[in-house]
Amino acid sequence: MAAWLTAEEQRAWRRTAAVFTLLPAALDAQLQRDAGLTQFSYLVLAMLSEEPGRTMPMSELASMVSSSLSRLSHVVSRLEKQGWVSREPCEGNGRVTMARLTDAGWEKVVATAPGHAEEVRRLVIDAVGPERIADLDAITGAILRRVDPGGKMRANPMSQGC
Amino acid sequence: MAAWLTAEEQRAWRRTAAVFTLLPAALDAQLQRDAGLTQFSYLVLAMLSEEPGRTMPMSELASMVSSSLSRLSHVVSRLEKQGWVSREPCEGNGRVTMARLTDAGWEKVVATAPGHAEEVRRLVIDAVGPERIADLDAITGAILRRVDPGGKMRANPMSQGC
DNA sequence: CCTGCACGGTTGAAGCATCAAGTGTAGGGT
DNA sequence: ACCCTACACTTGATGCTTCAACCGTGCAGG
C-alpha cells in the first residue's frame, strides 16, 4: 500500500497537473494561430532543420521527437502534402526511408521559429526567472529519468551511411 | 525582436518539453491499462468524488478541469454510457445541468485512485525528492500565473442553490 | 539456398479533441 | 408583452492520435 500524498505534495501535484494541461494548450494555440502548425509537427520540422543535410531516417526522427513511428508517418504524410517535407528511399538500405526538409519547409521553420521561441520565453523561461532555471533543469531531469529510464539523452548509435 | 535562448535555457527547455510529452503518456498508459480511463476522464470522476453530494454544474466542473464545456460534454456522455455519471437538470435554474457521480462511479474512483496516486508518487513526487517539492510548487505556480492569468486558484463564485 | 524472424515503415479503422453552429433558458431594456 | 443579448449547454463534422494488422527488407541458422 503506497504512502498517500501529503498536503504539500498534493498541492504541488495539482498545480503541476494544471500546468500540464494549460501550457501545451497555450503553445499549441500560438503555433496554430501564427503558422497553422501543431506543436508536434513544428517539432518535426525543427528537428529536421537542425540536421546537417536536413534529412534523417524516419525511425531516428521518431525517437528524437519521442513518438511512435506510426504517428510520425501520418504527420509526415500531411507535411508532405503541404510541400514542407519529402520522403526518399535510402540507398544501400532498402528498409529505411529518409525524411527531407524541403526548401519551402526550411522557409516555414525560419518564419515560425522566432514567434514560437518568444512564446516559450514568455510563458516558461521568464516566468521561472533566471535564478530558478537550474532548478527547472534539475527537476525535469529527475522526472525524465523515471519516465524514460532508457534515457532520451542516449549517445546516438551512429547512423551509418545514408 | 525577442532575445534568443541561451544554451542553459535551451537545455532546460528541451528537457521540459520532453517531460511534457512523456509524463502524460506514462500516466495515461497506467490509467488505460489498469482502469480503461483517460487521465482526463479520471480527473472528471475524481473532481466529482470530492464534491459534497458528488454533484456539480457542468460549467463549474469544466473550469475545475480546465476544459471547454464542449469537451466536457462529450466526455460526460461517454461516462454516462458507462454508468459512472448521470446528468440531471437543476431545479430553479433551467439552463444548468448537474453532473452526478453514481454509486458505480464512486466505486470506480475508489478502485482506481490508489494505483494512480502510486504512479504519480513514483514518477513525480519521489523523483523530485522531498527537498525539492517546494521548488516544484514555486516553478509551476510561476508558469501558471503566465499561462492562466485569470488564476485557476480563484475564489469560487458561490454556486447558489442546486 | 531458404526458412524464419526481427526490423523499418505504412495503412485503415476507431477513439478522442476541437471547432462552429445550434438549442433553449434567463434577464434586461422599451 | 416584446425583443435582444448573454449564458449554459449540446451536437455534428473535422482532424489528429492510437492501435492493430500488414508489407517488404535484411539477416542468421539450418
CSV table of C-alpha atoms (C1' of nucleotides) in Angstrom, one decimal:
chain,number,residue,atom,x,y,z
A,1,MET,CA,0.0,0.0,0.0
A,2,ALA,CA,1.7,3.1,-1.2
A,3,ALA,CA,2.0,6.1,1.1
A,4,TRP,CA,-0.6,8.7,0.4
A,5,LEU,CA,0.2,12.2,-0.7
A,6,THR,CA,0.8,14.8,2.0
A,7,ALA,CA,-0.9,18.2,1.8
A,8,GLU,CA,2.1,19.9,0.4
A,9,GLU,CA,2.7,17.2,-2.2
A,10,GLN,CA,-0.9,17.3,-3.2
A,11,ARG,CA,-0.9,21.0,-3.7
A,12,ALA,CA,2.3,20.8,-5.8
A,13,TRP,CA,0.9,18.0,-7.9
A,14,ARG,CA,-2.4,19.8,-8.5
A,15,ARG,CA,-0.5,22.8,-9.8
A,16,THR,CA,1.8,20.6,-11.8
A,17,ALA,CA,-1.2,18.8,-13.4
A,18,ALA,CA,-2.8,22.1,-14.3
A,19,VAL,CA,0.4,23.3,-16.0
A,20,PHE,CA,0.5,20.0,-17.9
A,21,THR,CA,-2.9,20.8,-19.4
A,22,LEU,CA,-2.7,24.5,-19.9
A,23,LEU,CA,0.9,25.1,-21.1
A,24,PRO,CA,0.7,22.7,-24.1
A,25,ALA,CA,-2.6,24.2,-25.0
A,26,ALA,CA,-1.2,27.7,-24.9
A,27,LEU,CA,1.8,26.8,-27.0
A,28,ASP,CA,-0.4,24.9,-29.5
A,29,ALA,CA,-2.7,27.9,-29.7
A,30,GLN,CA,0.2,30.2,-30.6
A,31,LEU,CA,1.5,27.9,-33.3
A,32,GLN,CA,-1.9,27.2,-34.7
A,33,ARG,CA,-2.8,30.9,-34.9
A,34,ASP,CA,0.5,32.1,-36.3
A,35,ALA,CA,1.6,29.2,-38.5
A,36,GLY,CA,-1.2,26.6,-38.8
A,37,LEU,CA,1.0,24.0,-37.2
A,38,THR,CA,0.7,21.6,-34.3
A,39,GLN,CA,3.4,21.7,-31.6
A,40,PHE,CA,4.3,18.2,-32.8
A,41,SER,CA,4.5,19.0,-36.5
A,42,TYR,CA,6.6,22.0,-35.7
A,43,LEU,CA,8.9,19.9,-33.7
A,44,VAL,CA,9.3,17.5,-36.6
A,45,LEU,CA,10.2,20.4,-38.9
A,46,ALA,CA,12.6,21.9,-36.4
A,47,MET,CA,14.4,18.7,-35.8
A,48,LEU,CA,15.0,18.2,-39.5
A,49,SER,CA,16.1,21.8,-39.9
A,50,GLU,CA,18.9,21.2,-37.4
A,51,GLU,CA,20.2,18.1,-39.0
A,52,PRO,CA,23.1,18.6,-41.4
A,53,GLY,CA,21.6,17.8,-44.9
A,54,ARG,CA,18.2,18.4,-43.4
A,55,THR,CA,17.5,14.8,-43.7
A,56,MET,CA,17.0,11.9,-41.3
A,57,PRO,CA,15.7,8.3,-41.2
A,58,MET,CA,12.1,8.1,-40.1
A,59,SER,CA,12.9,5.9,-37.1
A,60,GLU,CA,15.6,8.2,-35.9
A,61,LEU,CA,13.4,11.2,-36.2
A,62,ALA,CA,10.6,9.3,-34.4
A,63,SER,CA,12.9,8.7,-31.4
A,64,MET,CA,14.1,12.3,-31.4
A,65,VAL,CA,10.5,13.6,-31.1
A,66,SER,CA,9.5,10.8,-28.7
A,67,SER,CA,6.8,9.4,-30.9
A,68,SER,CA,5.7,6.2,-32.4
A,69,LEU,CA,6.7,5.5,-35.9
A,70,SER,CA,3.0,5.3,-36.8
A,71,ARG,CA,2.3,8.8,-35.6
A,72,LEU,CA,5.3,10.2,-37.3
A,73,SER,CA,4.3,8.5,-40.6
A,74,HIS,CA,0.9,10.1,-40.5
A,75,VAL,CA,2.3,13.5,-39.7
A,76,VAL,CA,5.0,13.3,-42.3
A,77,SER,CA,2.3,12.4,-44.9
A,78,ARG,CA,0.4,15.6,-44.1
A,79,LEU,CA,3.6,17.7,-44.1
A,80,GLU,CA,4.5,16.1,-47.4
A,81,LYS,CA,1.1,17.1,-48.8
A,82,GLN,CA,1.9,20.7,-47.8
A,83,GLY,CA,5.3,20.5,-49.5
A,84,TRP,CA,7.4,21.0,-46.5
A,85,VAL,CA,8.9,17.5,-46.3
A,86,SER,CA,9.7,14.9,-48.8
A,87,ARG,CA,10.3,11.2,-48.4
A,88,GLU,CA,13.0,9.3,-50.3
A,89,PRO,CA,14.4,5.8,-50.1
A,90,CYS,CA,17.8,5.3,-48.5
A,91,GLU,CA,20.3,3.8,-51.0
A,92,GLY,CA,22.1,0.8,-49.6
A,93,ASN,CA,19.4,0.1,-47.0
A,94,GLY,CA,16.1,-0.8,-48.6
A,95,ARG,CA,14.1,-0.6,-45.5
A,96,VAL,CA,14.8,2.9,-44.2
A,97,THR,CA,13.1,5.9,-45.7
A,98,MET,CA,14.6,9.3,-45.2
A,99,ALA,CA,12.5,12.4,-44.4
A,100,ARG,CA,14.0,15.5,-46.0
A,101,LEU,CA,13.0,19.1,-45.2
A,102,THR,CA,12.3,20.9,-48.5
A,103,ASP,CA,13.3,24.5,-49.2
A,104,ALA,CA,9.7,25.5,-48.6
A,105,GLY,CA,9.9,23.6,-45.3
A,106,TRP,CA,13.0,25.5,-44.3
A,107,GLU,CA,11.4,28.8,-45.0
A,108,LYS,CA,8.4,27.7,-42.9
A,109,VAL,CA,10.7,26.9,-40.0
A,110,VAL,CA,12.6,30.2,-40.3
A,111,ALA,CA,9.3,32.1,-40.4
A,112,THR,CA,7.8,30.2,-37.5
A,113,ALA,CA,10.7,29.8,-35.0
A,114,PRO,CA,11.1,33.3,-33.7
A,115,GLY,CA,7.4,33.7,-32.7
A,116,HIS,CA,7.4,30.3,-31.0
A,117,ALA,CA,10.7,30.9,-29.2
A,118,GLU,CA,9.3,34.2,-27.9
A,119,GLU,CA,6.2,32.4,-26.6
A,120,VAL,CA,8.4,29.8,-24.8
A,121,ARG,CA,10.4,32.6,-23.3
A,122,ARG,CA,7.4,34.5,-22.1
A,123,LEU,CA,5.5,31.5,-20.7
A,124,VAL,CA,8.3,29.5,-19.3
A,125,ILE,CA,11.8,30.9,-19.2
A,126,ASP,CA,10.9,34.4,-18.0
A,127,ALA,CA,8.1,33.1,-15.7
A,128,VAL,CA,10.6,30.8,-14.0
A,129,GLY,CA,13.2,33.5,-13.8
A,130,PRO,CA,17.0,33.2,-14.4
A,131,GLU,CA,17.8,32.2,-10.8
A,132,ARG,CA,15.4,29.2,-11.0
A,133,ILE,CA,16.3,27.8,-14.5
A,134,ALA,CA,18.8,25.4,-12.9
A,135,ASP,CA,16.1,24.1,-10.5
A,136,LEU,CA,13.8,23.6,-13.5
A,137,ASP,CA,16.5,21.7,-15.3
A,138,ALA,CA,17.2,19.5,-12.2
A,139,ILE,CA,13.5,18.7,-11.6
A,140,THR,CA,12.7,17.9,-15.2
A,141,GLY,CA,15.9,15.8,-15.4
A,142,ALA,CA,14.9,13.8,-12.3
A,143,ILE,CA,11.4,13.2,-13.7
A,144,LEU,CA,12.8,12.2,-17.1
A,145,ARG,CA,15.0,9.6,-15.5
A,146,ARG,CA,11.9,7.9,-14.0
A,147,VAL,CA,9.6,8.3,-17.0
A,148,ASP,CA,12.2,7.3,-19.6
A,149,PRO,CA,14.8,5.2,-17.9
A,150,GLY,CA,16.4,4.3,-21.2
A,151,GLY,CA,17.4,7.9,-21.4
A,152,LYS,CA,16.4,10.4,-24.2
A,153,MET,CA,20.0,11.6,-23.7
A,154,ARG,CA,21.5,8.5,-25.2
A,155,ALA,CA,24.6,8.6,-27.3
A,156,ASN,CA,23.4,8.4,-30.9
A,157,PRO,CA,24.1,4.9,-32.4
A,158,MET,CA,25.9,6.5,-35.4
A,159,SER,CA,23.5,6.4,-38.3
A,160,GLN,CA,25.8,4.6,-40.7
A,161,GLY,CA,25.6,5.9,-44.2
A,162,CYS,CA,22.6,7.4,-46.0
B,1,MET,CA,12.8,41.0,-31.6
B,2,ALA,CA,12.8,38.8,-28.6
B,3,ALA,CA,16.1,37.7,-27.1
B,4,TRP,CA,17.1,34.3,-28.2
B,5,LEU,CA,17.5,31.4,-25.7
B,6,THR,CA,20.9,30.9,-24.1
B,7,ALA,CA,22.5,27.5,-24.0
B,8,GLU,CA,21.4,26.8,-20.4
B,9,GLU,CA,17.9,27.9,-21.1
B,10,GLN,CA,17.7,25.8,-24.3
B,11,ARG,CA,18.9,22.8,-22.4
B,12,ALA,CA,16.3,23.3,-19.7
B,13,TRP,CA,13.5,23.9,-22.2
B,14,ARG,CA,14.4,20.8,-24.3
B,15,ARG,CA,14.2,18.6,-21.2
B,16,THR,CA,11.0,20.3,-20.1
B,17,ALA,CA,9.4,19.7,-23.5
B,18,ALA,CA,10.4,16.1,-23.3
B,19,VAL,CA,8.8,15.7,-19.9
B,20,PHE,CA,5.7,17.4,-21.3
B,21,THR,CA,5.3,14.7,-23.9
B,22,LEU,CA,6.5,11.6,-21.9
B,23,LEU,CA,4.9,12.1,-18.5
B,24,PRO,CA,1.3,12.5,-19.6
B,25,ALA,CA,1.8,9.5,-21.9
B,26,ALA,CA,3.1,7.4,-18.9
B,27,LEU,CA,0.2,8.4,-16.7
B,28,ASP,CA,-2.3,7.8,-19.4
B,29,ALA,CA,-0.8,4.4,-20.0
B,30,GLN,CA,-1.1,3.4,-16.4
B,31,LEU,CA,-4.8,4.5,-16.2
B,32,GLN,CA,-5.6,3.0,-19.5
B,33,ARG,CA,-4.0,-0.3,-18.5
B,34,ASP,CA,-5.5,-0.6,-15.0
B,35,ALA,CA,-8.8,1.2,-15.4
B,36,GLY,CA,-9.6,1.8,-19.0
B,37,LEU,CA,-9.7,5.5,-18.3
B,38,THR,CA,-8.1,8.6,-19.8
B,39,GLN,CA,-6.3,10.9,-17.5
B,40,PHE,CA,-8.9,13.5,-18.3
B,41,SER,CA,-11.9,11.3,-17.7
B,42,TYR,CA,-10.4,10.1,-14.4
B,43,LEU,CA,-9.9,13.7,-13.4
B,44,VAL,CA,-13.6,14.4,-14.1
B,45,LEU,CA,-14.6,11.5,-11.9
B,46,ALA,CA,-12.2,12.4,-9.2
B,47,MET,CA,-13.4,16.0,-9.0
B,48,LEU,CA,-17.0,14.9,-8.7
B,49,SER,CA,-16.0,12.4,-6.0
B,50,GLU,CA,-14.6,15.2,-3.8
B,51,GLU,CA,-17.6,17.4,-4.0
B,52,PRO,CA,-20.1,17.1,-1.2
B,53,GLY,CA,-23.1,15.4,-2.8
B,54,ARG,CA,-20.9,14.2,-5.6
B,55,THR,CA,-22.6,16.6,-7.9
B,56,MET,CA,-21.7,19.8,-9.7
B,57,PRO,CA,-22.9,22.1,-12.5
B,58,MET,CA,-21.2,21.2,-15.9
B,59,SER,CA,-19.7,24.6,-16.3
B,60,GLU,CA,-18.2,24.6,-12.8
B,61,LEU,CA,-16.8,21.2,-13.4
B,62,ALA,CA,-15.4,22.3,-16.8
B,63,SER,CA,-13.4,25.1,-15.2
B,64,MET,CA,-12.1,22.8,-12.4
B,65,VAL,CA,-10.6,20.5,-15.0
B,66,SER,CA,-9.6,23.4,-17.3
B,67,SER,CA,-11.5,22.3,-20.3
B,68,SER,CA,-14.0,23.7,-22.7
B,69,LEU,CA,-17.7,22.9,-22.0
B,70,SER,CA,-17.8,21.1,-25.3
B,71,ARG,CA,-15.0,18.7,-24.4
B,72,LEU,CA,-16.6,18.0,-21.0
B,73,SER,CA,-20.0,17.4,-22.5
B,74,HIS,CA,-18.6,14.7,-24.9
B,75,VAL,CA,-16.7,13.1,-22.1
B,76,VAL,CA,-19.6,13.1,-19.7
B,77,SER,CA,-21.7,11.5,-22.4
B,78,ARG,CA,-19.3,8.6,-22.6
B,79,LEU,CA,-19.1,8.3,-18.8
B,80,GLU,CA,-22.8,8.4,-18.7
B,81,LYS,CA,-23.0,5.5,-21.1
B,82,GLN,CA,-20.7,3.5,-18.8
B,83,GLY,CA,-23.0,4.3,-15.9
B,84,TRP,CA,-20.4,6.2,-13.8
B,85,VAL,CA,-22.1,9.7,-14.1
B,86,SER,CA,-25.6,10.8,-14.6
B,87,ARG,CA,-27.0,14.2,-15.8
B,88,GLU,CA,-29.9,15.9,-14.2
B,89,PRO,CA,-31.5,19.3,-14.6
B,90,CYS,CA,-31.0,21.9,-11.8
B,91,GLU,CA,-34.3,22.9,-10.3
B,92,GLY,CA,-34.8,26.6,-10.2
B,93,ASN,CA,-32.3,27.2,-12.9
B,94,GLY,CA,-33.3,25.7,-16.2
B,95,ARG,CA,-30.1,26.2,-18.0
B,96,VAL,CA,-27.6,24.5,-15.8
B,97,THR,CA,-27.4,20.7,-15.9
B,98,MET,CA,-25.7,18.9,-13.0
B,99,ALA,CA,-23.3,16.1,-13.4
B,100,ARG,CA,-23.6,13.5,-10.6
B,101,LEU,CA,-21.2,10.7,-9.7
B,102,THR,CA,-23.2,7.5,-9.5
B,103,ASP,CA,-22.5,4.8,-6.9
B,104,ALA,CA,-20.8,2.7,-9.6
B,105,GLY,CA,-18.8,5.8,-10.5
B,106,TRP,CA,-17.8,6.2,-6.8
B,107,GLU,CA,-16.7,2.6,-6.8
B,108,LYS,CA,-14.7,3.1,-9.9
B,109,VAL,CA,-12.8,6.1,-8.3
B,110,VAL,CA,-12.2,4.2,-5.1
B,111,ALA,CA,-10.8,1.3,-7.2
B,112,THR,CA,-8.7,3.5,-9.4
B,113,ALA,CA,-7.3,6.2,-7.2
B,114,PRO,CA,-4.6,4.2,-5.2
B,115,GLY,CA,-2.9,2.9,-8.3
B,116,HIS,CA,-2.9,6.2,-9.9
B,117,ALA,CA,-1.6,8.0,-6.9
B,118,GLU,CA,1.1,5.5,-6.6
B,119,GLU,CA,2.2,6.2,-10.1
B,120,VAL,CA,2.2,9.9,-9.5
B,121,ARG,CA,4.3,9.4,-6.5
B,122,ARG,CA,6.7,7.2,-8.3
B,123,LEU,CA,7.1,9.3,-11.4
B,124,VAL,CA,6.9,12.8,-9.9
B,125,ILE,CA,6.9,13.2,-6.2
B,126,ASP,CA,9.7,10.7,-5.3
B,127,ALA,CA,11.6,11.6,-8.4
B,128,VAL,CA,11.7,15.2,-7.4
B,129,GLY,CA,12.5,14.4,-3.8
B,130,PRO,CA,11.1,15.9,-0.7
B,131,GLU,CA,13.6,18.8,-0.5
B,132,ARG,CA,12.7,20.0,-4.0
B,133,ILE,CA,8.9,19.8,-3.8
B,134,ALA,CA,8.7,23.4,-2.7
B,135,ASP,CA,10.8,24.3,-5.8
B,136,LEU,CA,8.4,22.4,-8.0
B,137,ASP,CA,5.5,24.2,-6.4
B,138,ALA,CA,7.1,27.6,-7.0
B,139,ILE,CA,8.0,26.9,-10.6
B,140,THR,CA,4.7,25.5,-11.6
B,141,GLY,CA,3.0,28.4,-9.8
B,142,ALA,CA,5.0,30.9,-11.7
B,143,ILE,CA,4.3,29.3,-15.1
B,144,LEU,CA,0.6,29.0,-14.2
B,145,ARG,CA,0.4,32.7,-13.5
B,146,ARG,CA,1.6,33.4,-17.0
B,147,VAL,CA,-0.4,30.8,-18.8
B,148,ASP,CA,-3.7,31.4,-17.0
B,149,PRO,CA,-3.6,34.9,-15.7
B,150,GLY,CA,-7.2,34.8,-14.5
B,151,GLY,CA,-6.0,32.3,-12.0
B,152,LYS,CA,-7.1,28.7,-11.5
B,153,MET,CA,-6.9,29.5,-7.8
B,154,ARG,CA,-9.9,31.8,-7.9
B,155,ALA,CA,-12.3,32.1,-5.0
B,156,ASN,CA,-15.3,30.1,-6.1
B,157,PRO,CA,-18.3,32.3,-7.2
B,158,MET,CA,-20.6,30.6,-4.7
B,159,SER,CA,-22.7,28.2,-6.6
B,160,GLN,CA,-26.1,29.4,-5.4
B,161,GLY,CA,-28.6,26.6,-4.7
B,162,CYS,CA,-29.0,23.4,-6.7
C,1,DC,C1',19.6,-21.8,-50.6
C,2,DC,C1',15.5,-20.9,-48.0
C,3,DT,C1',13.1,-20.6,-43.8
C,4,DG,C1',12.1,-17.9,-40.1
C,5,DC,C1',12.2,-13.8,-37.8
C,6,DA,C1',13.1,-9.1,-36.5
C,7,DC,C1',13.2,-4.6,-38.2
C,8,DG,C1',11.5,-0.2,-40.6
C,9,DG,C1',7.7,1.6,-42.3
C,10,DT,C1',2.9,2.2,-43.9
C,11,DT,C1',-2.1,1.9,-43.8
C,12,DG,C1',-7.1,1.8,-42.1
C,13,DA,C1',-10.2,1.9,-38.5
C,14,DA,C1',-11.6,3.6,-34.1
C,15,DG,C1',-11.4,6.9,-30.4
C,16,DC,C1',-10.8,11.4,-28.5
C,17,DA,C1',-10.2,16.6,-29.1
C,18,DT,C1',-11.5,20.8,-31.3
C,19,DC,C1',-14.3,24.0,-33.8
C,20,DA,C1',-18.5,26.0,-35.5
C,21,DA,C1',-23.1,26.1,-35.3
C,22,DG,C1',-27.3,25.2,-32.9
C,23,DT,C1',-30.9,24.8,-28.9
C,24,DG,C1',-33.2,26.6,-25.1
C,25,DT,C1',-33.3,29.4,-20.9
C,26,DA,C1',-32.7,33.8,-18.2
C,27,DG,C1',-32.7,38.5,-17.7
C,28,DG,C1',-32.7,43.5,-19.3
C,29,DG,C1',-34.4,47.1,-21.8
C,30,DT,C1',-38.5,49.5,-24.1
D,1,DA,C1',-45.8,41.9,-23.7
D,2,DC,C1',-41.8,42.1,-26.8
D,3,DC,C1',-37.3,41.6,-28.4
D,4,DC,C1',-32.4,41.0,-27.8
D,5,DT,C1',-28.4,39.6,-25.9
D,6,DA,C1',-25.9,36.6,-22.8
D,7,DC,C1',-25.4,32.2,-20.9
D,8,DA,C1',-25.3,27.1,-20.3
D,9,DC,C1',-25.0,23.7,-22.6
D,10,DT,C1',-25.3,20.1,-26.8
D,11,DT,C1',-24.4,18.3,-31.3
D,12,DG,C1',-22.0,17.1,-35.7
D,13,DA,C1',-18.2,17.4,-38.6
D,14,DT,C1',-13.2,17.5,-39.0
D,15,DG,C1',-8.6,16.4,-37.7
D,16,DC,C1',-5.1,14.2,-35.0
D,17,DT,C1',-3.7,10.1,-32.2
D,18,DT,C1',-3.6,5.3,-31.2
D,19,DC,C1',-4.0,0.6,-32.1
D,20,DA,C1',-3.7,-3.5,-34.7
D,21,DA,C1',-2.6,-5.5,-38.8
D,22,DC,C1',0.1,-5.6,-42.7
D,23,DC,C1',4.1,-5.4,-46.4
D,24,DG,C1',8.8,-5.6,-47.7
D,25,DT,C1',13.7,-5.8,-46.5
D,26,DG,C1',17.8,-7.7,-44.2
D,27,DC,C1',19.9,-11.2,-41.6
D,28,DA,C1',21.0,-15.5,-39.1
D,29,DG,C1',20.6,-20.7,-38.7
D,30,DG,C1',19.9,-25.0,-40.6
